[in-house]
PDB file of C-alpha atoms in Angstrom:
ATOM      1  CA  MET A 127      -0.030  -0.018  -0.012  1.00 59.00           C
ATOM      2  CA  LYS A 128       1.363   3.558  -0.872  1.00 71.00           C
ATOM      3  CA  VAL A 129       0.620   6.511   1.146  1.00 80.00           C
ATOM      4  CA  GLN A 130       0.592   9.827  -0.458  1.00 83.00           C
ATOM      5  CA  PHE A 131       1.180  12.788   1.845  1.00 88.00           C
ATOM      6  CA  ASP A 132      -0.010  16.379   1.377  1.00 90.00           C
ATOM      7  CA  VAL A 133       3.538  17.750   1.887  1.00 90.00           C
ATOM      8  CA  ASP A 134       2.501  21.366   1.639  1.00 91.00           C
ATOM      9  CA  LYS A 135       0.068  21.241   4.560  1.00 92.00           C
ATOM     10  CA  LEU A 136       2.357  18.920   6.586  1.00 93.00           C
ATOM     11  CA  GLN A 137       5.038  21.443   6.181  1.00 92.00           C
ATOM     12  CA  LYS A 138       2.761  24.259   7.499  1.00 93.00           C
ATOM     13  CA  VAL A 139       1.952  22.365  10.731  1.00 94.00           C
ATOM     14  CA  MET A 140       5.582  21.140  11.172  1.00 94.00           C
ATOM     15  CA  THR A 141       6.738  24.764  10.700  1.00 95.00           C
ATOM     16  CA  ASP A 142       4.382  25.822  13.425  1.00 94.00           C
ATOM     17  CA  PHE A 143       5.995  23.067  15.604  1.00 94.00           C
ATOM     18  CA  TYR A 144       9.505  24.409  14.784  1.00 94.00           C
ATOM     19  CA  THR A 145       8.290  27.968  15.424  1.00 93.00           C
ATOM     20  CA  CYS A 146       7.382  27.137  18.980  1.00 91.00           C
ATOM     21  CA  THR A 147      10.112  24.774  19.844  1.00 92.00           C
ATOM     22  CA  LYS A 148      12.971  25.751  17.674  1.00 90.00           C
ATOM     23  CA  ILE A 149      13.615  21.892  17.288  1.00 93.00           C
ATOM     24  CA  THR A 150      14.032  20.500  13.898  1.00 93.00           C
ATOM     25  CA  ILE A 151      11.327  18.072  12.942  1.00 95.00           C
ATOM     26  CA  THR A 152      11.475  15.433  10.116  1.00 94.00           C
ATOM     27  CA  LEU A 153       8.873  13.315   8.403  1.00 95.00           C
ATOM     28  CA  PHE A 154       9.993   9.827   7.185  1.00 93.00           C
ATOM     29  CA  ASP A 155       7.763   7.489   5.244  1.00 90.00           C
ATOM     30  CA  ARG A 156       7.230   3.918   6.480  1.00 86.00           C
ATOM     31  CA  ASP A 157      10.309   2.831   4.558  1.00 86.00           C
ATOM     32  CA  PHE A 158      12.409   5.337   6.361  1.00 88.00           C
ATOM     33  CA  ASN A 159      12.803   7.795   3.419  1.00 89.00           C
ATOM     34  CA  CYS A 160      12.739  11.459   4.325  1.00 90.00           C
ATOM     35  CA  ILE A 161       9.627  13.138   3.052  1.00 91.00           C
ATOM     36  CA  THR A 162      10.205  16.672   4.382  1.00 92.00           C
ATOM     37  CA  ASP A 163      11.938  18.428   7.278  1.00 93.00           C
ATOM     38  CA  VAL A 164      11.700  21.789   8.939  1.00 93.00           C
ATOM     39  CA  GLY A 165      14.381  23.604  10.662  1.00 90.00           C
ATOM     40  CA  THR A 166      17.981  24.740  10.728  1.00 79.00           C
ATOM     41  CA  TRP A 167      20.933  22.450  10.018  1.00 75.00           C
ATOM     42  CA  GLN A 168      22.996  22.883  13.063  1.00 78.00           C
ATOM     43  CA  PRO A 169      26.958  23.454  12.728  1.00 84.00           C
ATOM     44  CA  TYR A 170      27.335  19.938  14.201  1.00 86.00           C
ATOM     45  CA  CYS A 171      25.205  18.174  11.840  1.00 84.00           C
ATOM     46  CA  LEU A 172      26.991  20.149   8.937  1.00 83.00           C
ATOM     47  CA  ALA A 173      30.391  18.922  10.331  1.00 84.00           C
ATOM     48  CA  ILE A 174      28.901  15.254  10.461  1.00 84.00           C
ATOM     49  CA  GLY A 175      27.913  15.453   6.928  1.00 80.00           C
ATOM     50  CA  GLU A 176      31.625  16.271   5.775  1.00 82.00           C
ATOM     51  CA  ASN A 177      32.378  12.867   6.731  1.00 82.00           C
ATOM     52  CA  GLU A 178      30.934  10.122   4.531  1.00 83.00           C
ATOM     53  CA  GLN A 179      31.310   7.253   7.086  1.00 83.00           C
ATOM     54  CA  LEU A 180      29.624   9.240   9.790  1.00 82.00           C
ATOM     55  CA  LEU A 181      26.946  10.502   7.238  1.00 81.00           C
ATOM     56  CA  SER A 182      26.130   6.922   6.279  1.00 84.00           C
ATOM     57  CA  LYS A 183      25.731   6.028   9.784  1.00 87.00           C
ATOM     58  CA  CYS A 184      22.939   8.631  10.109  1.00 88.00           C
ATOM     59  CA  SER A 185      20.628   6.585   7.768  1.00 86.00           C
ATOM     60  CA  GLY A 186      21.208   3.510   9.851  1.00 90.00           C
ATOM     61  CA  CYS A 187      20.684   5.334  13.140  1.00 92.00           C
ATOM     62  CA  ASN A 188      17.313   6.735  11.856  1.00 91.00           C
ATOM     63  CA  HIS A 189      16.127   3.193  10.726  1.00 92.00           C
ATOM     64  CA  ASP A 190      17.162   1.432  13.958  1.00 94.00           C
ATOM     65  CA  ASN A 191      15.495   4.014  16.215  1.00 95.00           C
ATOM     66  CA  CYS A 192      12.260   4.281  14.104  1.00 94.00           C
ATOM     67  CA  VAL A 193      12.047   0.416  14.397  1.00 93.00           C
ATOM     68  CA  LYS A 194      12.476   0.739  18.045  1.00 94.00           C
ATOM     69  CA  ALA A 195       9.806   3.541  18.417  1.00 95.00           C
ATOM     70  CA  LEU A 196       7.374   1.248  16.428  1.00 92.00           C
ATOM     71  CA  SER A 197       8.007  -1.779  18.868  1.00 93.00           C
ATOM     72  CA  GLU A 198       7.322   0.646  21.781  1.00 92.00           C
ATOM     73  CA  ARG A 199       4.182   2.080  19.826  1.00 91.00           C
ATOM     74  CA  GLY A 200       5.138   5.646  20.943  1.00 92.00           C
ATOM     75  CA  VAL A 201       7.513   8.331  21.327  1.00 95.00           C
ATOM     76  CA  TRP A 202      10.995   6.923  21.686  1.00 96.00           C
ATOM     77  CA  MET A 203      13.961   9.338  22.910  1.00 96.00           C
ATOM     78  CA  TYR A 204      17.576   8.185  22.404  1.00 95.00           C
ATOM     79  CA  THR A 205      21.105   9.239  21.698  1.00 94.00           C
ATOM     80  CA  CYS A 206      21.980   9.114  18.089  1.00 92.00           C
ATOM     81  CA  HIS A 207      25.213   7.686  17.040  1.00 91.00           C
ATOM     82  CA  ALA A 208      26.967  11.126  16.929  1.00 89.00           C
ATOM     83  CA  GLY A 209      26.024  11.761  20.519  1.00 92.00           C
ATOM     84  CA  VAL A 210      23.205  14.316  20.244  1.00 93.00           C
ATOM     85  CA  ALA A 211      19.386  13.761  21.438  1.00 95.00           C
ATOM     86  CA  GLU A 212      16.605  12.796  19.302  1.00 95.00           C
ATOM     87  CA  ALA A 213      13.072  11.560  19.600  1.00 96.00           C
ATOM     88  CA  VAL A 214      10.909   9.629  16.994  1.00 96.00           C
ATOM     89  CA  THR A 215       7.465   8.175  17.117  1.00 96.00           C
ATOM     90  CA  PRO A 216       5.512   6.280  14.424  1.00 95.00           C
ATOM     91  CA  ILE A 217       2.250   7.532  12.803  1.00 92.00           C
ATOM     92  CA  PHE A 218      -0.478   4.990  12.827  1.00 87.00           C
ATOM     93  CA  GLN A 219      -3.512   4.804  10.851  1.00 77.00           C
ATOM     94  CA  ASP A 220      -6.035   1.953  11.660  1.00 70.00           C
ATOM     95  CA  ASP A 221      -3.206   0.509  13.503  1.00 76.00           C
ATOM     96  CA  THR A 222      -0.939   0.463  10.512  1.00 79.00           C
ATOM     97  CA  PRO A 223       2.169   2.294  10.760  1.00 86.00           C
ATOM     98  CA  ILE A 224       2.339   4.907   7.679  1.00 87.00           C
ATOM     99  CA  ALA A 225       5.198   7.140   8.705  1.00 92.00           C
ATOM    100  CA  TYR A 226       7.619   8.470  11.450  1.00 95.00           C
ATOM    101  CA  LEU A 227       8.050  11.989  12.898  1.00 95.00           C
ATOM    102  CA  MET A 228      11.570  12.555  14.330  1.00 96.00           C
ATOM    103  CA  ILE A 229      12.717  15.486  16.430  1.00 95.00           C
ATOM    104  CA  GLY A 230      16.255  16.805  17.227  1.00 88.00           C
ATOM    105  CA  LYS A 231      19.068  17.691  17.000  1.00 89.00           C
ATOM    106  CA  PHE A 232      19.543  18.981  20.541  1.00 93.00           C
ATOM    107  CA  ARG A 233      21.429  18.561  24.006  1.00 94.00           C
ATOM    108  CA  ASP A 234      19.571  17.716  27.056  1.00 95.00           C
ATOM    109  CA  ALA A 235      20.558  19.815  29.987  1.00 94.00           C
ATOM    110  CA  GLU A 236      20.695  16.651  32.288  1.00 94.00           C
ATOM    111  CA  GLU A 237      23.163  15.028  29.672  1.00 92.00           C
ATOM    112  CA  GLN A 238      21.056  11.632  29.736  1.00 94.00           C
ATOM    113  CA  TYR A 239      20.914  11.534  26.045  1.00 94.00           C
ATOM    114  CA  SER A 240      23.614  13.748  24.861  1.00 94.00           C
ATOM    115  CA  SER A 241      27.177  12.973  25.171  1.00 92.00           C
ATOM    116  CA  ALA A 242      30.340  14.861  24.540  1.00 93.00           C
ATOM    117  CA  GLN A 243      32.249  11.855  25.170  1.00 94.00           C
ATOM    118  CA  ILE A 244      30.672  10.272  21.916  1.00 92.00           C
ATOM    119  CA  VAL A 245      31.593  13.429  20.065  1.00 91.00           C
ATOM    120  CA  THR A 246      35.348  12.955  21.177  1.00 93.00           C
ATOM    121  CA  ASP A 247      35.474   9.227  20.450  1.00 92.00           C
ATOM    122  CA  SER A 248      33.973   9.824  17.061  1.00 88.00           C
ATOM    123  CA  ALA A 249      36.346  12.508  16.194  1.00 88.00           C
ATOM    124  CA  GLU A 250      39.090  10.285  17.087  1.00 90.00           C
ATOM    125  CA  LYS A 251      37.819   7.211  15.228  1.00 88.00           C
ATOM    126  CA  TYR A 252      37.369   9.148  12.123  1.00 86.00           C
ATOM    127  CA  GLY A 253      40.255  11.374  12.111  1.00 87.00           C
ATOM    128  CA  LEU A 254      38.179  14.624  12.668  1.00 88.00           C
ATOM    129  CA  ASP A 255      39.298  17.743  14.248  1.00 90.00           C
ATOM    130  CA  LYS A 256      38.033  17.160  17.927  1.00 91.00           C
ATOM    131  CA  ASP A 257      37.949  20.894  18.825  1.00 92.00           C
ATOM    132  CA  LYS A 258      35.957  21.662  15.888  1.00 90.00           C
ATOM    133  CA  MET A 259      33.401  18.993  16.415  1.00 90.00           C
ATOM    134  CA  LEU A 260      33.266  19.633  20.175  1.00 93.00           C
ATOM    135  CA  ASN A 261      32.844  23.496  19.352  1.00 92.00           C
ATOM    136  CA  ALA A 262      30.054  22.546  16.920  1.00 91.00           C
ATOM    137  CA  TYR A 263      28.423  20.326  19.421  1.00 92.00           C
ATOM    138  CA  TYR A 264      28.141  22.911  22.169  1.00 93.00           C
ATOM    139  CA  GLN A 265      26.342  25.227  19.762  1.00 92.00           C
ATOM    140  CA  LEU A 266      23.432  22.824  19.658  1.00 92.00           C
ATOM    141  CA  PRO A 267      20.369  24.192  21.443  1.00 91.00           C
ATOM    142  CA  VAL A 268      20.176  22.793  25.209  1.00 94.00           C
ATOM    143  CA  LEU A 269      16.707  21.742  26.555  1.00 95.00           C
ATOM    144  CA  ASP A 270      15.699  20.995  29.921  1.00 95.00           C
ATOM    145  CA  LYS A 271      13.412  18.128  30.951  1.00 94.00           C
ATOM    146  CA  ASN A 272      10.366  20.440  31.029  1.00 95.00           C
ATOM    147  CA  CYS A 273      11.111  21.728  27.532  1.00 95.00           C
ATOM    148  CA  ILE A 274      11.711  18.210  26.134  1.00 95.00           C
ATOM    149  CA  ASP A 275       8.520  16.906  27.854  1.00 95.00           C
ATOM    150  CA  SER A 276       6.657  19.808  26.397  1.00 95.00           C
ATOM    151  CA  ALA A 277       7.955  19.403  22.865  1.00 95.00           C
ATOM    152  CA  ILE A 278       7.061  15.560  23.035  1.00 95.00           C
ATOM    153  CA  SER A 279       3.444  16.502  24.082  1.00 95.00           C
ATOM    154  CA  LEU A 280       3.241  18.911  21.128  1.00 95.00           C
ATOM    155  CA  LEU A 281       4.623  15.912  18.835  1.00 94.00           C
ATOM    156  CA  ARG A 282       1.949  13.754  20.025  1.00 94.00           C
ATOM    157  CA  MET A 283      -0.807  16.503  19.597  1.00 94.00           C
ATOM    158  CA  LEU A 284       0.661  17.200  15.983  1.00 93.00           C
ATOM    159  CA  ILE A 285       0.358  13.360  15.136  1.00 92.00           C
ATOM    160  CA  TYR A 286      -3.113  13.422  16.311  1.00 90.00           C
ATOM    161  CA  TYR A 287      -4.029  16.362  14.059  1.00 90.00           C
ATOM    162  CA  ILE A 288      -2.167  14.956  11.033  1.00 89.00           C
ATOM    163  CA  THR A 289      -4.125  11.608  11.292  1.00 86.00           C
ATOM    164  CA  ASN A 290      -7.448  13.323  11.907  1.00 86.00           C
ATOM    165  CA  GLU A 291      -7.193  16.017   9.429  1.00 85.00           C
ATOM    166  CA  LYS A 292      -6.153  13.434   6.680  1.00 79.00           C
ATOM    167  CA  TYR A 293      -2.972  14.909   5.695  1.00 86.00           C
ATOM    168  CA  PHE A 294      -2.231  11.772   3.603  1.00 82.00           C
ATOM    169  CA  ARG A 295      -4.363   9.358   1.456  1.00 75.00           C
ATOM    170  CA  TYR A 296      -3.891   5.743   0.351  1.00 68.00           C
ATOM    171  CA  ASP A 297      -2.987   5.003  -3.275  1.00 65.00           C
ATOM    172  CA  HIS A 298      -4.569   1.493  -3.891  1.00 58.00           C
ATOM    173  CA  SER A 299      -4.656   1.548  -7.544  1.00 58.00           C
ATOM    174  CA  ILE A 300      -2.536  -1.513  -7.837  1.00 59.00           C
ATOM    175  CA  GLN A 301      -3.465  -2.830  -4.476  1.00 75.00           C
ATOM    176  CA  PHE A 302      -6.233  -5.173  -5.811  1.00 84.00           C
ATOM    177  CA  ALA A 303      -3.779  -6.771  -8.386  1.00 85.00           C
ATOM    178  CA  THR A 304      -1.217  -7.269  -5.938  1.00 87.00           C
ATOM    179  CA  ILE A 305      -3.132  -8.881  -3.304  1.00 91.00           C
ATOM    180  CA  ASP A 306      -4.918 -11.008  -5.950  1.00 92.00           C
ATOM    181  CA  LYS A 307      -1.597 -12.271  -7.137  1.00 91.00           C
ATOM    182  CA  TYR A 308      -0.475 -13.125  -3.558  1.00 93.00           C
ATOM    183  CA  ILE A 309      -3.987 -14.925  -2.779  1.00 94.00           C
ATOM    184  CA  GLU A 310      -3.300 -17.035  -6.163  1.00 93.00           C
ATOM    185  CA  GLU A 311       0.255 -17.894  -5.067  1.00 94.00           C
ATOM    186  CA  HIS A 312      -0.881 -18.925  -1.594  1.00 94.00           C
ATOM    187  CA  ILE A 313      -4.265 -20.531  -2.442  1.00 94.00           C
ATOM    188  CA  CYS A 314      -3.378 -23.699  -0.940  1.00 93.00           C
ATOM    189  CA  GLU A 315      -2.517 -22.117   2.410  1.00 93.00           C
ATOM    190  CA  LYS A 316      -4.688 -20.745   5.076  1.00 91.00           C
ATOM    191  CA  ILE A 317      -5.169 -17.121   4.295  1.00 93.00           C
ATOM    192  CA  THR A 318      -6.675 -14.610   6.722  1.00 92.00           C
ATOM    193  CA  VAL A 319      -7.521 -11.042   6.734  1.00 92.00           C
ATOM    194  CA  ASP A 320      -5.016 -10.205   9.254  1.00 90.00           C
ATOM    195  CA  ASP A 321      -2.239 -12.159   7.299  1.00 90.00           C
ATOM    196  CA  ILE A 322      -3.013  -9.774   4.249  1.00 91.00           C
ATOM    197  CA  CYS A 323      -3.198  -6.809   6.364  1.00 87.00           C
ATOM    198  CA  ASN A 324       0.029  -7.453   8.080  1.00 84.00           C
ATOM    199  CA  ARG A 325       1.835  -8.431   4.877  1.00 86.00           C
ATOM    200  CA  PHE A 326       0.643  -5.227   2.636  1.00 84.00           C
ATOM    201  CA  ARG A 327       0.492  -3.097   5.656  1.00 78.00           C
ATOM    202  CA  VAL A 328      -3.174  -2.044   4.860  1.00 80.00           C
ATOM    203  CA  PRO A 329      -5.809  -1.358   7.170  1.00 80.00           C
ATOM    204  CA  ARG A 330      -8.882  -3.559   7.399  1.00 84.00           C
ATOM    205  CA  HIS A 331     -11.493  -0.820   6.181  1.00 82.00           C
ATOM    206  CA  LEU A 332      -9.389  -0.167   3.216  1.00 82.00           C
ATOM    207  CA  LEU A 333      -8.851  -3.874   2.297  1.00 86.00           C
ATOM    208  CA  TYR A 334     -12.651  -4.451   2.669  1.00 89.00           C
ATOM    209  CA  THR A 335     -13.521  -1.321   0.581  1.00 86.00           C
ATOM    210  CA  THR A 336     -11.001  -2.232  -2.259  1.00 86.00           C
ATOM    211  CA  PHE A 337     -12.380  -5.690  -2.655  1.00 89.00           C
ATOM    212  CA  GLU A 338     -15.925  -4.651  -2.671  1.00 89.00           C
ATOM    213  CA  LYS A 339     -15.246  -2.009  -5.255  1.00 87.00           C
ATOM    214  CA  GLU A 340     -13.038  -4.210  -7.426  1.00 88.00           C
ATOM    215  CA  SER A 341     -14.701  -7.555  -7.271  1.00 90.00           C
ATOM    216  CA  GLY A 342     -18.211  -6.986  -5.788  1.00 91.00           C
ATOM    217  CA  ASP A 343     -17.664  -9.258  -2.915  1.00 92.00           C
ATOM    218  CA  THR A 344     -16.018  -9.236   0.464  1.00 93.00           C
ATOM    219  CA  ILE A 345     -12.556 -10.612   0.558  1.00 93.00           C
ATOM    220  CA  GLN A 346     -13.588 -13.673   2.276  1.00 93.00           C
ATOM    221  CA  GLU A 347     -16.159 -14.411  -0.309  1.00 94.00           C
ATOM    222  CA  TYR A 348     -13.811 -13.678  -3.029  1.00 94.00           C
ATOM    223  CA  ILE A 349     -11.210 -16.165  -1.731  1.00 95.00           C
ATOM    224  CA  ILE A 350     -13.967 -18.747  -1.427  1.00 95.00           C
ATOM    225  CA  LYS A 351     -14.993 -18.299  -5.230  1.00 94.00           C
ATOM    226  CA  LYS A 352     -11.327 -18.235  -6.261  1.00 95.00           C
ATOM    227  CA  ARG A 353     -10.694 -21.528  -4.530  1.00 96.00           C
ATOM    228  CA  ILE A 354     -13.846 -23.136  -5.975  1.00 95.00           C
ATOM    229  CA  ARG A 355     -12.698 -21.967  -9.513  1.00 94.00           C
ATOM    230  CA  LYS A 356      -9.358 -23.499  -8.749  1.00 94.00           C
ATOM    231  CA  ALA A 357     -10.857 -26.718  -7.682  1.00 95.00           C
ATOM    232  CA  GLN A 358     -13.132 -26.711 -10.816  1.00 94.00           C
ATOM    233  CA  ASN A 359     -10.155 -26.308 -13.108  1.00 93.00           C
ATOM    234  CA  LEU A 360      -8.174 -29.193 -11.395  1.00 94.00           C
ATOM    235  CA  LEU A 361     -11.161 -31.415 -11.690  1.00 94.00           C
ATOM    236  CA  SER A 362     -11.717 -30.741 -15.252  1.00 93.00           C
ATOM    237  CA  THR A 363      -8.043 -30.889 -16.314  1.00 93.00           C
ATOM    238  CA  THR A 364      -6.264 -33.304 -14.069  1.00 93.00           C
ATOM    239  CA  ASN A 365      -6.601 -36.717 -12.639  1.00 92.00           C
ATOM    240  CA  MET A 366      -5.812 -35.830  -9.087  1.00 93.00           C
ATOM    241  CA  SER A 367      -8.073 -37.275  -6.527  1.00 94.00           C
ATOM    242  CA  VAL A 368     -10.677 -35.045  -4.848  1.00 94.00           C
ATOM    243  CA  SER A 369      -8.801 -35.243  -1.473  1.00 93.00           C
ATOM    244  CA  GLN A 370      -5.529 -34.094  -3.170  1.00 95.00           C
ATOM    245  CA  ILE A 371      -7.413 -31.157  -4.996  1.00 95.00           C
ATOM    246  CA  SER A 372      -9.080 -30.311  -1.525  1.00 95.00           C
ATOM    247  CA  VAL A 373      -5.545 -29.695   0.198  1.00 95.00           C
ATOM    248  CA  LYS A 374      -4.260 -27.946  -3.301  1.00 94.00           C
ATOM    249  CA  ILE A 375      -6.767 -25.139  -2.897  1.00 95.00           C
ATOM    250  CA  GLY A 376      -6.466 -24.764   1.118  1.00 94.00           C
ATOM    251  CA  TYR A 377      -9.330 -27.011   2.237  1.00 94.00           C
ATOM    252  CA  PRO A 378      -7.118 -29.806   4.175  1.00 92.00           C
ATOM    253  CA  GLU A 379     -10.629 -31.192   5.596  1.00 92.00           C
ATOM    254  CA  TYR A 380     -12.172 -33.093   2.776  1.00 91.00           C
ATOM    255  CA  ASN A 381     -15.579 -33.080   4.215  1.00 93.00           C
ATOM    256  CA  TYR A 382     -15.624 -29.197   4.319  1.00 94.00           C
ATOM    257  CA  PHE A 383     -14.381 -28.909   0.989  1.00 94.00           C
ATOM    258  CA  PHE A 384     -17.105 -31.415  -0.169  1.00 94.00           C
ATOM    259  CA  ARG A 385     -19.973 -29.471   1.297  1.00 94.00           C
ATOM    260  CA  ILE A 386     -18.770 -25.944   0.382  1.00 94.00           C
ATOM    261  CA  PHE A 387     -18.221 -26.971  -3.155  1.00 95.00           C
ATOM    262  CA  LYS A 388     -21.846 -28.560  -3.602  1.00 94.00           C
ATOM    263  CA  GLU A 389     -23.154 -25.360  -1.854  1.00 94.00           C
ATOM    264  CA  ARG A 390     -21.578 -23.263  -4.489  1.00 93.00           C
ATOM    265  CA  THR A 391     -21.932 -25.459  -7.631  1.00 94.00           C
ATOM    266  CA  GLY A 392     -25.091 -27.241  -6.835  1.00 94.00           C
ATOM    267  CA  ILE A 393     -23.265 -30.679  -7.602  1.00 95.00           C
ATOM    268  CA  THR A 394     -20.550 -32.744  -5.840  1.00 94.00           C
ATOM    269  CA  PRO A 395     -16.785 -32.518  -6.913  1.00 94.00           C
ATOM    270  CA  LEU A 396     -17.129 -36.129  -8.624  1.00 94.00           C
ATOM    271  CA  GLN A 397     -20.286 -35.043 -10.352  1.00 94.00           C
ATOM    272  CA  TYR A 398     -18.597 -31.975 -11.724  1.00 93.00           C
ATOM    273  CA  ARG A 399     -15.618 -34.029 -12.926  1.00 93.00           C
ATOM    274  CA  LYS A 400     -17.882 -36.495 -14.611  1.00 90.00           C
ATOM    275  CA  GLN A 401     -19.745 -33.736 -16.416  1.00 90.00           C
ATOM    276  CA  PHE A 402     -17.046 -31.325 -17.383  1.00 87.00           C
ATOM    277  CA  LYS A 403     -13.613 -33.593 -17.575  1.00 82.00           C
ATOM    278  CA  GLN A 404     -11.786 -32.684 -20.769  1.00 71.00           C
TER     279      GLN A 404
END
């Protein structure tokens, strides 16, 4: 499922957040790609960007902490690989993660999340000018615990506003074909709505709406019809036993297959084979 964001509207509310807090805020999509950010690149970040090895670690750090925030299902505050404080939280829609909002870079007054020692260690490890790095580090904004807590509260309110005002939309133009292919490839397995939602990261309501729009059936009914058609094809074109076909289309219990096949076609599997065998 693709999610398309209204970047103009998002930048407006993210700018409001930055204006109030002076904390840079960045929006990542669910694949951890930056969509947009608002704020000032601090001298320390510019210094980090001059070193390719350190810069490459930024992406890995963003990814790892977005994943951690997802597992926490809320705001996750942490020390980034370069020694500064950041926080990130997932954005959910219908229990499906669609994006991440990250705030930083700053130093916390209590030095619980920011570390001059990490700055020194990084400078030594990567052959950087230690004094220059520390000087840039100490130019970062310093927030006390109350300011950080307030910023996180505003972040939570911002997420609530974004999701309720629908600053994004789902692009499901290829969703039906993609899921239909998945069902076809896994027809012999147990397929549940939860399985499909989790695999394609699509909310239930969108899955139901898409299938009713594209096929005229609920997804459960669509799967049943697809299995019956598959069984009809195997009965008419192969010499497989009925019990083998039952397993092949995802109904390991023969009696259940027999009953549902007769309900849908009006005849038994063997009668169908006798009538339509090629």
